[in-house]
mmCIF file of C-alpha atoms in Angstrom:
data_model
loop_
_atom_site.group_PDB
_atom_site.id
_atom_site.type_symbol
_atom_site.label_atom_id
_atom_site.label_comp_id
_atom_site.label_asym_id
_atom_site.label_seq_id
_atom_site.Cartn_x
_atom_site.Cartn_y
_atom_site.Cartn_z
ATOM 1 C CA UNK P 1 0.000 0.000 0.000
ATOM 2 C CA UNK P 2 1.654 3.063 -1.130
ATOM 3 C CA UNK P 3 2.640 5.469 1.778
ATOM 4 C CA UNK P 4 0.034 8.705 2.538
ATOM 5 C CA UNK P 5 2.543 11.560 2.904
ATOM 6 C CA UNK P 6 0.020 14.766 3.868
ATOM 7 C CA UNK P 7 -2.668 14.265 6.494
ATOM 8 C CA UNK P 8 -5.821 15.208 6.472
ATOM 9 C CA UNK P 9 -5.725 18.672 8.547
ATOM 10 C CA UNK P 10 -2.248 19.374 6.040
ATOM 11 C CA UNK P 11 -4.704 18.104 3.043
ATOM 12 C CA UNK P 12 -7.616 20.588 4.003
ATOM 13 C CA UNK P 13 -5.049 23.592 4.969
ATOM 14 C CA UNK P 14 -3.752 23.675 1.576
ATOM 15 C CA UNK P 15 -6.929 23.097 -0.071
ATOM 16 C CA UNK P 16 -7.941 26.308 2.260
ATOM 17 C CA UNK P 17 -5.383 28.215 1.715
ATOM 18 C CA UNK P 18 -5.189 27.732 -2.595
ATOM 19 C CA UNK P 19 -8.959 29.083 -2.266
ATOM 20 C CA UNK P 20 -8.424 32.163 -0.862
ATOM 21 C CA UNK P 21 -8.617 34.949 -3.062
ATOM 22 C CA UNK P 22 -5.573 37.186 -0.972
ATOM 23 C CA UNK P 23 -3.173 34.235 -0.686
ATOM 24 C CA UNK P 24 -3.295 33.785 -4.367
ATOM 25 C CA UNK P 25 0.628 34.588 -4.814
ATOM 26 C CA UNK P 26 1.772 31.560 -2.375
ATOM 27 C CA UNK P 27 3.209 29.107 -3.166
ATOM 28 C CA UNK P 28 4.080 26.002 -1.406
ATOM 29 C CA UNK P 29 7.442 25.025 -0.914
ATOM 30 C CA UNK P 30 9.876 23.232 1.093
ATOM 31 C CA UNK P 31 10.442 19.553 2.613
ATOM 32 C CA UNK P 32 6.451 18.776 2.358
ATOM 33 C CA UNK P 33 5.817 19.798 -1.216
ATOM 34 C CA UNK P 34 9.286 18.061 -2.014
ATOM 35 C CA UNK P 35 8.289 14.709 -0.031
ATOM 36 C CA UNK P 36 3.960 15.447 -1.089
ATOM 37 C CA UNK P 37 4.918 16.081 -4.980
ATOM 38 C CA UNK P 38 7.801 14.750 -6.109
ATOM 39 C CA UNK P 39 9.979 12.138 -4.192
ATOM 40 C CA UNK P 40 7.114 10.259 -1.767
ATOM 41 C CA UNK P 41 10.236 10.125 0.752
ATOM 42 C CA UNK P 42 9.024 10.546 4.039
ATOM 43 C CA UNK P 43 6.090 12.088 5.905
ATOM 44 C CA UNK P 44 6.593 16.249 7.063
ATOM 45 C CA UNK P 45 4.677 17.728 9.968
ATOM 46 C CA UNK P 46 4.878 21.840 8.260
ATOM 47 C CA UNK P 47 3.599 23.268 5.689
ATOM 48 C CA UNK P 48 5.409 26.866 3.664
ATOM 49 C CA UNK P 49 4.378 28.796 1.959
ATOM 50 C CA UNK P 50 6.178 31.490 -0.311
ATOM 51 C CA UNK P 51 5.799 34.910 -1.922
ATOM 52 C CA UNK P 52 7.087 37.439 -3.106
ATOM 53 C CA UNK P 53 5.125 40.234 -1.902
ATOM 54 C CA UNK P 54 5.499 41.601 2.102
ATOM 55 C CA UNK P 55 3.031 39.393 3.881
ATOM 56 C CA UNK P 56 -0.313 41.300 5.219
ATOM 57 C CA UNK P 57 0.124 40.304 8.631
ATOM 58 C CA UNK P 58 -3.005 41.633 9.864
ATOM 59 C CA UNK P 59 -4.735 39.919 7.441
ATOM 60 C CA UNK P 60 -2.551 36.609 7.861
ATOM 61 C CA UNK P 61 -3.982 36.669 11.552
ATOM 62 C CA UNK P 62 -7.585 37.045 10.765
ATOM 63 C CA UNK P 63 -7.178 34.352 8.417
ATOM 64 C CA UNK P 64 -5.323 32.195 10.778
ATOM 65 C CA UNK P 65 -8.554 32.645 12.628
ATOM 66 C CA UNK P 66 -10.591 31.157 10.071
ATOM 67 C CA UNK P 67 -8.224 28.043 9.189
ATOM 68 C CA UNK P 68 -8.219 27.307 13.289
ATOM 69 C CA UNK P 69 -12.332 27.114 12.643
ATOM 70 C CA UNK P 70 -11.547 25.307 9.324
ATOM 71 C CA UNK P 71 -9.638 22.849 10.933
ATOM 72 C CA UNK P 72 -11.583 22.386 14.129
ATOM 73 C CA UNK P 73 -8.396 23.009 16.148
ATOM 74 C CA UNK P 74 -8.286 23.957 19.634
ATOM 75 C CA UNK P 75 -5.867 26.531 19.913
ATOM 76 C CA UNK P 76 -3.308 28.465 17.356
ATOM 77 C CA UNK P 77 -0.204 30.357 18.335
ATOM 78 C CA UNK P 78 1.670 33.027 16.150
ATOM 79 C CA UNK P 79 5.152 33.470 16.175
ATOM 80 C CA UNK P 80 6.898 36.448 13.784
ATOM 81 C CA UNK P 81 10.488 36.041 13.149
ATOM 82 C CA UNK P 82 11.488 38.454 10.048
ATOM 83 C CA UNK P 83 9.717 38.106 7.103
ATOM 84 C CA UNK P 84 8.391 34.445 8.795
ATOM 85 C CA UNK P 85 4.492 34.233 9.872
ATOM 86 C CA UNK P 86 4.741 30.783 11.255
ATOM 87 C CA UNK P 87 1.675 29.376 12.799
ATOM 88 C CA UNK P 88 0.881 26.666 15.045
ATOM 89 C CA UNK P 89 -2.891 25.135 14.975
ATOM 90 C CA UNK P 90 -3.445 22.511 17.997
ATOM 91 C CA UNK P 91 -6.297 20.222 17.831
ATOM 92 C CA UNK P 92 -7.507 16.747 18.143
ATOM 93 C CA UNK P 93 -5.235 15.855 15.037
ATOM 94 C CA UNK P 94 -2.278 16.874 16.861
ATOM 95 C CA UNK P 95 -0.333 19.796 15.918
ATOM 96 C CA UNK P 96 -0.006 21.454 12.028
ATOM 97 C CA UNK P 97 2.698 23.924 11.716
ATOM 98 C CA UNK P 98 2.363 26.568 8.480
ATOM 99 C CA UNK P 99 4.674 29.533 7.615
ATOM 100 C CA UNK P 100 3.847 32.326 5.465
ATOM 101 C CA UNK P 101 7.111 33.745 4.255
ATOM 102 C CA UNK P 102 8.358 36.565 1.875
ATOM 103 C CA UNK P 103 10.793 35.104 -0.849
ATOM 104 C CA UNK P 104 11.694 37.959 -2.889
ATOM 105 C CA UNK P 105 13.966 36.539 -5.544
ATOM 106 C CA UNK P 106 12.798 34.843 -8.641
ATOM 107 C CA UNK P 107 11.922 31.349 -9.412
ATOM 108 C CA UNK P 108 13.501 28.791 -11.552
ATOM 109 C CA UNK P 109 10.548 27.613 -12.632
ATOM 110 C CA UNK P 110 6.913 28.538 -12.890
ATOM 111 C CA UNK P 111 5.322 26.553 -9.785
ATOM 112 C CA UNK P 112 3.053 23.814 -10.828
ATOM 113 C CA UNK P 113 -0.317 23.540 -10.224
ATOM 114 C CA UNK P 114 -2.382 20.439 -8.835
ATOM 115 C CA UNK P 115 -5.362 20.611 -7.949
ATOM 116 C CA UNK P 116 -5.563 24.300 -7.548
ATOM 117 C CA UNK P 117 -2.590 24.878 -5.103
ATOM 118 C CA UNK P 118 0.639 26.352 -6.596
ATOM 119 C CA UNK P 119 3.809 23.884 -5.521
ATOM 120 C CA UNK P 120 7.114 25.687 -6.036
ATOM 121 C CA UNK P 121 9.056 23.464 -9.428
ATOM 122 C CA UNK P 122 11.261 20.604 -8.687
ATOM 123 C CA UNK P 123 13.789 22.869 -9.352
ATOM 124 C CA UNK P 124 13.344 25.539 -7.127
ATOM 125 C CA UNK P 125 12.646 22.899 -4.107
ATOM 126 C CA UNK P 126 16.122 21.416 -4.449
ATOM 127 C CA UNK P 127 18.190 24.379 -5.135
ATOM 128 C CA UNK P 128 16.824 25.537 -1.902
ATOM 129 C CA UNK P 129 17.000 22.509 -0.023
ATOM 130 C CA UNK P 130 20.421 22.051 -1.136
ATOM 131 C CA UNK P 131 21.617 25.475 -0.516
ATOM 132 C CA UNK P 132 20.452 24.831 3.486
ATOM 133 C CA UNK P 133 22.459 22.180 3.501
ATOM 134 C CA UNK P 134 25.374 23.344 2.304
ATOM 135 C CA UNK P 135 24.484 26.374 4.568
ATOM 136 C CA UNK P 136 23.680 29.271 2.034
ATOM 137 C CA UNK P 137 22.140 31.612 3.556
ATOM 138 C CA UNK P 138 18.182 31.921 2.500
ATOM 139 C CA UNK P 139 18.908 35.917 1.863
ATOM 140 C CA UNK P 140 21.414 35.590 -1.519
ATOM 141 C CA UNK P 141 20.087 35.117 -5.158
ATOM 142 C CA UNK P 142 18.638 31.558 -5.991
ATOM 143 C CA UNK P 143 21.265 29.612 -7.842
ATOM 144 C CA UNK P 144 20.519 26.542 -10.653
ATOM 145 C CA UNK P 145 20.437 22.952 -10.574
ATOM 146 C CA UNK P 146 24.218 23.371 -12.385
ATOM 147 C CA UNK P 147 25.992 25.863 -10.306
ATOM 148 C CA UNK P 148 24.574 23.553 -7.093
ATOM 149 C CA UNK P 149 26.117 20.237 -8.345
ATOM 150 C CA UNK P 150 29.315 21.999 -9.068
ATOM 151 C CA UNK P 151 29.410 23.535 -5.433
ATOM 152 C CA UNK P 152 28.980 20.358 -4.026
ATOM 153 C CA UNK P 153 31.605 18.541 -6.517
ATOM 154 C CA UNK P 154 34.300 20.860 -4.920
ATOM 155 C CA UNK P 155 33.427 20.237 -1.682
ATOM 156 C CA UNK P 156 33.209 16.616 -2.432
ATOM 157 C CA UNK P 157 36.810 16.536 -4.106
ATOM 158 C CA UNK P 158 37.874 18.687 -0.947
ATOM 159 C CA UNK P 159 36.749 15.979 1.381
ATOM 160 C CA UNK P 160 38.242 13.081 -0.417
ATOM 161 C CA UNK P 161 41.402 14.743 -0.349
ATOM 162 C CA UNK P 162 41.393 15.673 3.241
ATOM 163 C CA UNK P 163 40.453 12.635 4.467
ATOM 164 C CA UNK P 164 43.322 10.828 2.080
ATOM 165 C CA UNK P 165 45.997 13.180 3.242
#
């Protein structure tokens, strides 16, 4: 039986969220729509969502408000850090984490659309995944696919040689 990555309250927050009007420039990114869209890898407990525009944060709140009612949760707790609107909704499913970010620099790719939600390309997912990794900092220009394998060639070739020295 083939593995269910999203859960139900992640299923109905996205489906939420892609149907309002004033979220319409998300888009979501990071390890879920990476493990939900494209590599089936492993389950994720958070949800992202990007943009490019400053966040309305009074308007994030309000609808924060709405999702906790959407969801049936309990409780939700705000947290700003930067450009980061991360919210926590706590309920009888357990606890969803989703962040509302500003990403400011251009795509790749055009995000692809299923079902209505926009998922940040294949592309764009890895070049940012592997850019934390190698511990680029989120702030400097996206780089491509390319420029990302060669990075990581040299610092490949710089281990091997350390460790045979």
């Amino acid at each position: 039986m083939e593995q269910e990555i999203l859960t139900d309250p992640q299923k109905a927050a996205i489906s939420f969220i892609a149907h309002e009007q004033r979220l319409s420039s998300y888009y979501l990114s990071g390890g879920t729509a990476l493990a939900a869209y494209y590599l089936y890898h492993r389950l994720s407990d958070d949800l992202d969502f990007f943009t490019p525009e400053a966040p309305d944060i009074v308007f994030l709140h309000e609808f924060g408000e709405r999702l906790k009612q959407y969801l049936k949760a309990h409780t939700v707790h705000f947290q700003r850090l930067y450009d980061r609107n991360m919210f926590e909704f706590l309920g009888e499913f357990g606890a969803l984490k989703i962040e509302f970010t500003k990403y400011p620099f251009p795509q790749l790719e055009a995000p692809t659309i299923i079902n209505e939600v926009h998922i940040d390309s294949f592309s764009d997912v890895s070049a940012n995944k592997a850019r934390r990794i190698a511990g680029l900092p989120r702030m400097i220009q996206p780089v491509s696919i390319e420029e990302l394998k060669a990075f990581f060639s040299d610092r490949a070739r710089e281990l091997k040689g350390s460790i045979l020295l």
